[in-house]
Coordinates of C-alpha atoms in Angstrom, one line a residue:
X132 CA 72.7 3.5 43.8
X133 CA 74.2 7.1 43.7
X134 CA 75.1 6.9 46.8
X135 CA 77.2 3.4 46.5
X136 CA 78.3 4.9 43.4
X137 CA 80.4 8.0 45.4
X138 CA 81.2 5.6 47.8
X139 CA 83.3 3.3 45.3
X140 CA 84.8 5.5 43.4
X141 CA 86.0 7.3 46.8
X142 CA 87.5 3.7 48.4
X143 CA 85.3 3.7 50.9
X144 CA 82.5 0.6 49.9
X145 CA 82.1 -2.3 51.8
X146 CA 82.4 -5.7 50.3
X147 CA 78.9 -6.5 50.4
X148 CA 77.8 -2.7 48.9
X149 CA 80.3 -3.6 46.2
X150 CA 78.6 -6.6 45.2
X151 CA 75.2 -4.9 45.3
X152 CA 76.4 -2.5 43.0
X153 CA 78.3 -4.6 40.7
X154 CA 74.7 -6.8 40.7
X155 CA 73.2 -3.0 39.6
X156 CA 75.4 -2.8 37.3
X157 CA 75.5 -6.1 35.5
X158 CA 71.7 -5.8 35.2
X159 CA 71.5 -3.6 32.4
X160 CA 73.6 -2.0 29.6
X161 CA 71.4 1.4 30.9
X162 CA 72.9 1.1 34.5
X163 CA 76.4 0.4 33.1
X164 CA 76.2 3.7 31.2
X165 CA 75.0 5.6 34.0
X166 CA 78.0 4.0 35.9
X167 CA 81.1 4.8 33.2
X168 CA 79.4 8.1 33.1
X169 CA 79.5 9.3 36.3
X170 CA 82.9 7.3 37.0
X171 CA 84.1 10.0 34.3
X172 CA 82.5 13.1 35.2
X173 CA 84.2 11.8 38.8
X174 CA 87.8 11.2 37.4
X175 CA 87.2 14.6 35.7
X176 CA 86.4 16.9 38.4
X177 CA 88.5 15.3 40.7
X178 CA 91.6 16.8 42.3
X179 CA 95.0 15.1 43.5
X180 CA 95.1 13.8 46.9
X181 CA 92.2 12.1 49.3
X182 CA 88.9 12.7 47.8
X183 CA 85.8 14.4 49.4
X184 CA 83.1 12.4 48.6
X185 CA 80.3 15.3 48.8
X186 CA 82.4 18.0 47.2
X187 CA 83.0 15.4 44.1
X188 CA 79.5 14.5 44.1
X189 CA 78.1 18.0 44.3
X190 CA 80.7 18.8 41.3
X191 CA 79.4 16.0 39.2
X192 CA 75.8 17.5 39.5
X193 CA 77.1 20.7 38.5
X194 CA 78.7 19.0 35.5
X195 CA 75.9 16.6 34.8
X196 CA 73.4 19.7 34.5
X197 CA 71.7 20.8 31.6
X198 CA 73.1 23.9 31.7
X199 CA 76.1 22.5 31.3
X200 CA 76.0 20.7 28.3
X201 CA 79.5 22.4 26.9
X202 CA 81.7 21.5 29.8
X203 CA 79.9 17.9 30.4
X204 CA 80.9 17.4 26.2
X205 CA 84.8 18.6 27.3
X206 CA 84.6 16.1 30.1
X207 CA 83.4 13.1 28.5
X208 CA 86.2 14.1 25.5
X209 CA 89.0 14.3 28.7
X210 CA 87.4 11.0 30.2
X211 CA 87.5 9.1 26.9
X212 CA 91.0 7.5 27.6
X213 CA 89.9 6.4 31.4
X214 CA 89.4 3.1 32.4
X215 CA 86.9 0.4 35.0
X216 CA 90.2 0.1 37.7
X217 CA 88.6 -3.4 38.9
X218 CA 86.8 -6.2 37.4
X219 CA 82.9 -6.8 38.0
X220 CA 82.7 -9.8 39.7
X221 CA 86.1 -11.1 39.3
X222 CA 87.8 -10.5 42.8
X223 CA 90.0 -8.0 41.6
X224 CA 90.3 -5.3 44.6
X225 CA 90.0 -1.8 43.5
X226 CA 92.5 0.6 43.3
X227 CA 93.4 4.3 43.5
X228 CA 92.5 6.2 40.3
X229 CA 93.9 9.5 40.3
X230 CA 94.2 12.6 37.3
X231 CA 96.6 15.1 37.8
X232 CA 95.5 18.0 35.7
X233 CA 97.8 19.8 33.6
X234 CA 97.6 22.7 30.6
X235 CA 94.1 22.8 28.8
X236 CA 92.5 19.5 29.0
X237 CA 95.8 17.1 29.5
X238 CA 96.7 15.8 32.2
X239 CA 98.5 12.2 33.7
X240 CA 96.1 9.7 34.9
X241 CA 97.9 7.1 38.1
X242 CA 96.1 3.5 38.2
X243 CA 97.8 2.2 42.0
X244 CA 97.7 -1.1 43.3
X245 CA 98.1 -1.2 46.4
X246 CA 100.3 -3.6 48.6
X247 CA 98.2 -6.8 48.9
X248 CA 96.1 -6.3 45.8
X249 CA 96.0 -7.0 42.5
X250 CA 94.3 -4.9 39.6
X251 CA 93.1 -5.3 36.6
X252 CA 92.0 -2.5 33.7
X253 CA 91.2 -2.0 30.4
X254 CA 92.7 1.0 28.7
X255 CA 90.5 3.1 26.0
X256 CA 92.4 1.4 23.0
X257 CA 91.2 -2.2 24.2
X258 CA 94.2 -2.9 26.0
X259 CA 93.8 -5.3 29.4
X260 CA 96.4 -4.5 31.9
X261 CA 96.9 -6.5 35.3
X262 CA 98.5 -4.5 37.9
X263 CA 100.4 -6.6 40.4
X264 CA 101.2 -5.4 44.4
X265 CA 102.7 -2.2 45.3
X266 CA 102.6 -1.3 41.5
X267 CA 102.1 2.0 39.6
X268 CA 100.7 3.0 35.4
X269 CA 100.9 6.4 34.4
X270 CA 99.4 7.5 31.5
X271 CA 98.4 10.7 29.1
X272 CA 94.6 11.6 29.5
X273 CA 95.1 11.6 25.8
X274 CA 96.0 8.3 25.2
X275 CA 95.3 6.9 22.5
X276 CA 94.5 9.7 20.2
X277 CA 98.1 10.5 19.0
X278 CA 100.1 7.4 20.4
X279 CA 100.2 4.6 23.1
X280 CA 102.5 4.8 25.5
X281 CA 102.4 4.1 29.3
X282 CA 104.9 4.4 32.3
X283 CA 105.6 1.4 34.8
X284 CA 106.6 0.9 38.4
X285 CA 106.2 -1.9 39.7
X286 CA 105.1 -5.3 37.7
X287 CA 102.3 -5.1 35.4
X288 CA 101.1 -8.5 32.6
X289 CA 99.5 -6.6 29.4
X290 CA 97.5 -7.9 26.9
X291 CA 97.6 -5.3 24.0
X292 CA 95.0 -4.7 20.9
X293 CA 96.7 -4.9 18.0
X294 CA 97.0 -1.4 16.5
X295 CA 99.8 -1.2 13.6
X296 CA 99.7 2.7 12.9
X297 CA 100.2 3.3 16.9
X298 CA 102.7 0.8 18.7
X299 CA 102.0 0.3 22.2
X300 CA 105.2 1.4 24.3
X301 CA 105.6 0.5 27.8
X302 CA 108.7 3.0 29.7
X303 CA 109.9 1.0 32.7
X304 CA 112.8 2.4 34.1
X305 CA 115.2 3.5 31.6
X306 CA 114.0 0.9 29.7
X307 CA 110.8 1.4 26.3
X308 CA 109.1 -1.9 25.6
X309 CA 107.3 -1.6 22.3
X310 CA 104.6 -3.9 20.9
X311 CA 101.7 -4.1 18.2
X312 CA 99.7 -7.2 19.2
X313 CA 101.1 -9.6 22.0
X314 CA 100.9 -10.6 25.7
X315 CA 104.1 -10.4 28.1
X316 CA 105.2 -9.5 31.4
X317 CA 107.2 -6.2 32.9
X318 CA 108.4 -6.6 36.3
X319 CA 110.4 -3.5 37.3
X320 CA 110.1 -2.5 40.7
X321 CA 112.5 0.9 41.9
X322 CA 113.9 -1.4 44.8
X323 CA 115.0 -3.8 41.7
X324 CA 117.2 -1.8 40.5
X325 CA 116.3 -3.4 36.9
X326 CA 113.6 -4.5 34.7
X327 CA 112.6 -8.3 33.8
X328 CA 110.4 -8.8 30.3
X329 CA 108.8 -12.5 29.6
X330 CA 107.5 -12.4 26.2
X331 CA 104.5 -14.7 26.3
X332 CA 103.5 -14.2 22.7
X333 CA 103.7 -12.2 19.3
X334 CA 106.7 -9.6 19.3
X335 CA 108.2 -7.3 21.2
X336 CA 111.4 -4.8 21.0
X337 CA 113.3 -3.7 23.9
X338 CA 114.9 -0.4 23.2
X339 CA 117.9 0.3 26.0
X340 CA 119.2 3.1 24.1
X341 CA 119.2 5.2 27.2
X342 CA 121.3 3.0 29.1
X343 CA 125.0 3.2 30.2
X344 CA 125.5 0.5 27.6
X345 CA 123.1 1.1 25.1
X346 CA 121.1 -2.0 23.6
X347 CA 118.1 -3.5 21.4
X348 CA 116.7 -6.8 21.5
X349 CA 113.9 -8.3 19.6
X350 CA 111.8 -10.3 21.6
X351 CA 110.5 -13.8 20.3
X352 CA 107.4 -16.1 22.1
X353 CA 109.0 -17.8 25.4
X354 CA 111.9 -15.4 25.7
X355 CA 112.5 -13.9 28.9
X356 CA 115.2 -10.8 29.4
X357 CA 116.6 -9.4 32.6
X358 CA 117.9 -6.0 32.4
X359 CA 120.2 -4.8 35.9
X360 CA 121.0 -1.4 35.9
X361 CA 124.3 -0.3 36.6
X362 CA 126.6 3.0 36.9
X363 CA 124.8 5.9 35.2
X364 CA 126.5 7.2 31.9
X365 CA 129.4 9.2 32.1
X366 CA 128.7 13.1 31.2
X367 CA 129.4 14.7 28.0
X368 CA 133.0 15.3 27.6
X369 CA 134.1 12.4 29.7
X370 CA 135.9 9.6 28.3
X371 CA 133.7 6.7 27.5
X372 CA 135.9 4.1 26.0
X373 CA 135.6 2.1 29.3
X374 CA 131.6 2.0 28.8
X375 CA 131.6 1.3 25.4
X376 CA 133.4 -1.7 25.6
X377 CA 131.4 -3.1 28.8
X378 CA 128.9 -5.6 27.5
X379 CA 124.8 -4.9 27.8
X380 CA 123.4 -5.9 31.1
X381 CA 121.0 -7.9 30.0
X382 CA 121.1 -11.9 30.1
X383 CA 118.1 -13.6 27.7
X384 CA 117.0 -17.3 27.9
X385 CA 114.8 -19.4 26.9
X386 CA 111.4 -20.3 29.4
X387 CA 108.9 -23.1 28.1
X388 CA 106.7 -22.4 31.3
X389 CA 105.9 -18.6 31.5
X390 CA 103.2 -19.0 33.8
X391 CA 106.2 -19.1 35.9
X392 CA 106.1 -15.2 35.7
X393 CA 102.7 -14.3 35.2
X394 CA 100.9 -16.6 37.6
X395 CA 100.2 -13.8 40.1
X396 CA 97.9 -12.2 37.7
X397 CA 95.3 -15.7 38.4
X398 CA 96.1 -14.9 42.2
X399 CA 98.6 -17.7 42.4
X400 CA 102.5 -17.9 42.8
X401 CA 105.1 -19.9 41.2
X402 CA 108.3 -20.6 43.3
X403 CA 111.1 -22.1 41.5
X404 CA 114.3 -22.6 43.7
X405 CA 113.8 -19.4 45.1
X406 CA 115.5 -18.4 48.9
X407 CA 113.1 -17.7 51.6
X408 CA 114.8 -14.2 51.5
X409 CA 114.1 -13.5 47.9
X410 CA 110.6 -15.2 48.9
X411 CA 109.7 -12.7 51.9
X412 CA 110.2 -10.0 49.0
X413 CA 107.0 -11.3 47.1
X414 CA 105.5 -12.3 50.3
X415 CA 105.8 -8.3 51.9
X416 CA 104.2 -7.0 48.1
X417 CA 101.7 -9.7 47.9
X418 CA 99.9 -9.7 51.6
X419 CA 100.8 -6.0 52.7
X420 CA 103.3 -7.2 55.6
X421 CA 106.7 -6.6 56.8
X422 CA 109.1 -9.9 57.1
X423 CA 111.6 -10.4 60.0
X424 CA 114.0 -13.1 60.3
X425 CA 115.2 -13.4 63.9
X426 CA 118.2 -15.9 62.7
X427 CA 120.3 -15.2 59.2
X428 CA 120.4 -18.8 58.8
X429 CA 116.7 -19.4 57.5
X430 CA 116.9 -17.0 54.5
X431 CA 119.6 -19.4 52.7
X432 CA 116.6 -21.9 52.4
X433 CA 115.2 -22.8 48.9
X434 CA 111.8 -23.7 48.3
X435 CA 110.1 -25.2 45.2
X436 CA 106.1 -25.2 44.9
X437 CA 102.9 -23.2 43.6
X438 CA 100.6 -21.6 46.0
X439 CA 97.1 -21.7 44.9
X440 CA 95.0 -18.2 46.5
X441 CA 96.4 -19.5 49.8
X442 CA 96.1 -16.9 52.4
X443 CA 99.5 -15.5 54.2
X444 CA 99.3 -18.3 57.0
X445 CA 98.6 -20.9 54.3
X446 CA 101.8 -19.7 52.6
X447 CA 104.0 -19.5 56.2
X448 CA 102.0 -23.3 57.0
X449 CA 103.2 -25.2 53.8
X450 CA 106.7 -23.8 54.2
X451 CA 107.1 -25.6 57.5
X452 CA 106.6 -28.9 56.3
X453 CA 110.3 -28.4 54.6
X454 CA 112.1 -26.1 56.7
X455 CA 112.7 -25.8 60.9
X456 CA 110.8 -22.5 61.0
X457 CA 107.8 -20.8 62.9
X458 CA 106.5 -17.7 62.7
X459 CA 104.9 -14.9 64.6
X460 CA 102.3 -12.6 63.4
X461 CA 101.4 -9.0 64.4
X462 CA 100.5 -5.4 63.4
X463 CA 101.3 -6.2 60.0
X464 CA 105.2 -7.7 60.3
X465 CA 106.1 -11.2 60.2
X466 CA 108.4 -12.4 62.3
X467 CA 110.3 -15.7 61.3
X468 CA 112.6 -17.6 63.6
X469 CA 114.4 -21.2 63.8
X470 CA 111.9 -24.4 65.7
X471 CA 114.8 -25.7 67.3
X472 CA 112.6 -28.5 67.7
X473 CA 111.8 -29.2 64.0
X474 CA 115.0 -28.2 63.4
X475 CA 116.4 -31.5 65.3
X476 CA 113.6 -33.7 63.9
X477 CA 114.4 -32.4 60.4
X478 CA 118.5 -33.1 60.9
X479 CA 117.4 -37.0 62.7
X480 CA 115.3 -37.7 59.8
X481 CA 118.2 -37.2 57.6
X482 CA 120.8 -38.9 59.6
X483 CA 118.3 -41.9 59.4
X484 CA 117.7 -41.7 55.9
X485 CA 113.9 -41.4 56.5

């Protein structure tokens, strides 16, 4: 088991050692222990960059030795704040775990999810946290002990333990999300050039004070806020009447379906009259691929449906039952072009009213 142990927490397992171990580890609260505690002793000794399995192991014998009873204490006081970065048994693909160590015992610790995964954790504080695709949650290896605050790229969902003497603050982009006890969604991808919040319940605050047009907003249950950056503010000195007077980006509504935006976190995905271009966006994040359209005229068409877990030809299948398109896949890019024959079947079908 040590050795399945190194392997996972390096990325290298196989699906089928993964399961044997997650067996292990369900089988007793002893072998869990034994797991969480060499998981920390690994995140603790470990340095930035590809790991190297033997070195780490060899370090967490070192650290594990009874000779070394002062440093293994200073460890397990670092590793308090780190968390499981998949779910036993739940088909949640691991991700990369990584502290970058910093003056005395702080450092940041990076929970990635990859492109084509999706990630789910529990932060020291009870906290769950579902990472989507290509996403990123930084952290202070002391969190929890002073405050709770966490930094976002990408799209995470977040179920947080209610804890009134330390709000839990969520910085995506230039954006803080604070919240006591609630669920709700943060979508904020770099390439967005803006943050999206769906409040699913409790209360949350958006603080924007940071922003070329400074704002707050109070969130209430089935609110939903979109936030689009624009110019950066003007530097001190500079005039800044024009700003001032430039409403908030931000545009709130009202959603009575918010699985809508946080479907992805069950492994399925919502589409509501979205483009196929705006689609290829979630389709590159959610299966690792690149999209190509041959033709300019396919990305103007709108689709309307929920995929259940359906694999990236699944997706690219049911798709071509409502548009003239096929599809070519290799080395990791899709490449989508116009059937001229469906096409003409498509525009017949229409002219005859079937």
């Amino acid at each position: 088991m040590d050795d399945l142990i190194v392997q996972f927490l390096s990325g290298n397992i196989t699906p089928e050692d993964q399961q044997e171990l997650e067996k292990w580890i369900d089988a007793s609260p002893g072998n869990r222990e034994y797991f969480i505690q060499l998981r920390d002793a690994w995140m603790a000794t470990a340095a930035t960059g590809p790991y190297n399995a033997e070195a780490a192991w060899e370090e967490m014998r070192q650290v594990n030795a009874p000779v070394s009873v002062k440093r293994w204490k200073q460890v397990l006081k670092m590793a308090a704040s780190y968390t499981l970065p998949f779910v036993l048994g739940g088909g949640v693909v691991f991700s990369w775990l990584t502290l970058k160590k910093g003056q005395g015992d702080q450092g940041v610790v990076t929970v990635t999810s990859p492109k084509g995964a999706t990630t789910k954790i529990e932060l020291s504080d009870g906290t769950e946290v579902w990472l989507n695709a290509g996403s990123k949650l930084e952290y202070a290896s002391s969190f929890n002990t002073a405050g709770r605050e966490v930094k976002l790229e990408g799209e995470a969902f977040f179920k947080v333990h209610t804890d009134s003497r330390k709000p839990f603050t969520v910085k995506a982009s230039d954006l803080r999300i604070l919240a006591l006890g609630t669920s709700f969604n943060v979508k904020a991808y770099p390439e967005d050039k803006g943050v999206v919040t769906t409040l699913v319940d409790g209360a949350v605050r958006i603080d924007g004070s940071s922003t070329a047009n400074p704002f707050k907003i109070m969130l209430k249950p089935h609110q939903h806020v979109v936030y689009k950056q624009t110019t950066e503010a003007p530097a001190a000195g500079k005039n800044t009447s024009s700003h001032a007077a430039a409403p908030a980006p931000v545009e709130t509504k009202e959603v009575s379906n918010t699985d809508i935006y946080t479907a992805w976190k069950d492994g399925n995905w919502i589409v509501t009259g979205q483009t196929l271009e705006e689609m290829a966006v979630t389709m590159e994040r959610r299966f690792n691929v690149n999209v190509d359209f041959k033709e300019d005229e396919l990305k103007n068409y709108r689709f309307s449906g929920t995929f259940r877990q359906e694999t990236l030809e699944q997706v690219l299948n049911i798709l071509k039952l409502t548009a003239p398109l096929d599809y070519r896949i290799e080395e990791g890019t899709v490449t989508i072009s116009v059937d001229k024959v469906l096409k003409e079947k498509y525009a017949n079908a229409l002219r005859n009213g079937k």
